[in-house]
């Protein structure tokens, strides 16, 4: 629209292009600011996976990402892709793939965790929820949800940098479009007055 309006001097196309660009900039600014506020209100500062707690993340993140309905979809995706099978890379959401250390489970053969004879050290929700079944594991644990939110927070930094560059690019295009629109209107008015004379 911008190229056609600018090259062919179609003022209406330039006007439409400017409005679409303006709305895109406003939408991206609002989205980036609201999402950043929701993500950055969290007190999580990159602690080790074993020490992350769900309460370290903002209420907005908890309500919009790991609420019951959304988490069921994420959980089924994790279990269907066998997310934890052979997962040893450092970026893994470790809280999903093994029971929390404070529970006191013992590793039996590299993949199976058992309750020691003395019993679990804690009756915490995550300790009771753990299962060796690869479809269940700790996918319903708060430590898994917290690890997932930590990954989202880390990824959001990269995404917000991309959105900032995109907004800057759109603003530059908007300013150039304004100049082209002003020039096109000036030509239209000149031709109108020239023809009337």
mmCIF file of C-alpha atoms in Angstrom, residues 54-67 149:
data_model
loop_
_atom_site.group_PDB
_atom_site.id
_atom_site.type_symbol
_atom_site.label_atom_id
_atom_site.label_comp_id
_atom_site.label_asym_id
_atom_site.label_seq_id
_atom_site.Cartn_x
_atom_site.Cartn_y
_atom_site.Cartn_z
ATOM 1 C CA UNK A 54 5.861 -21.141 41.733
ATOM 2 C CA UNK A 55 5.266 -18.227 44.123
ATOM 3 C CA UNK A 56 8.327 -16.464 42.625
ATOM 4 C CA UNK A 57 6.289 -15.694 39.496
ATOM 5 C CA UNK A 58 3.660 -13.012 39.037
ATOM 6 C CA UNK A 59 -0.027 -13.776 39.526
ATOM 7 C CA UNK A 60 -0.567 -12.777 35.872
ATOM 8 C CA UNK A 61 1.819 -15.502 34.644
ATOM 9 C CA UNK A 62 0.311 -18.075 36.954
ATOM 10 C CA UNK A 63 -3.263 -17.246 35.915
ATOM 11 C CA UNK A 64 -2.544 -17.053 32.184
ATOM 12 C CA UNK A 65 -0.026 -19.860 31.686
ATOM 13 C CA UNK A 66 -0.221 -22.498 34.398
ATOM 14 C CA UNK A 67 -3.885 -22.290 35.353
ATOM 15 C CA UNK A 149 7.561 -20.222 33.779
#
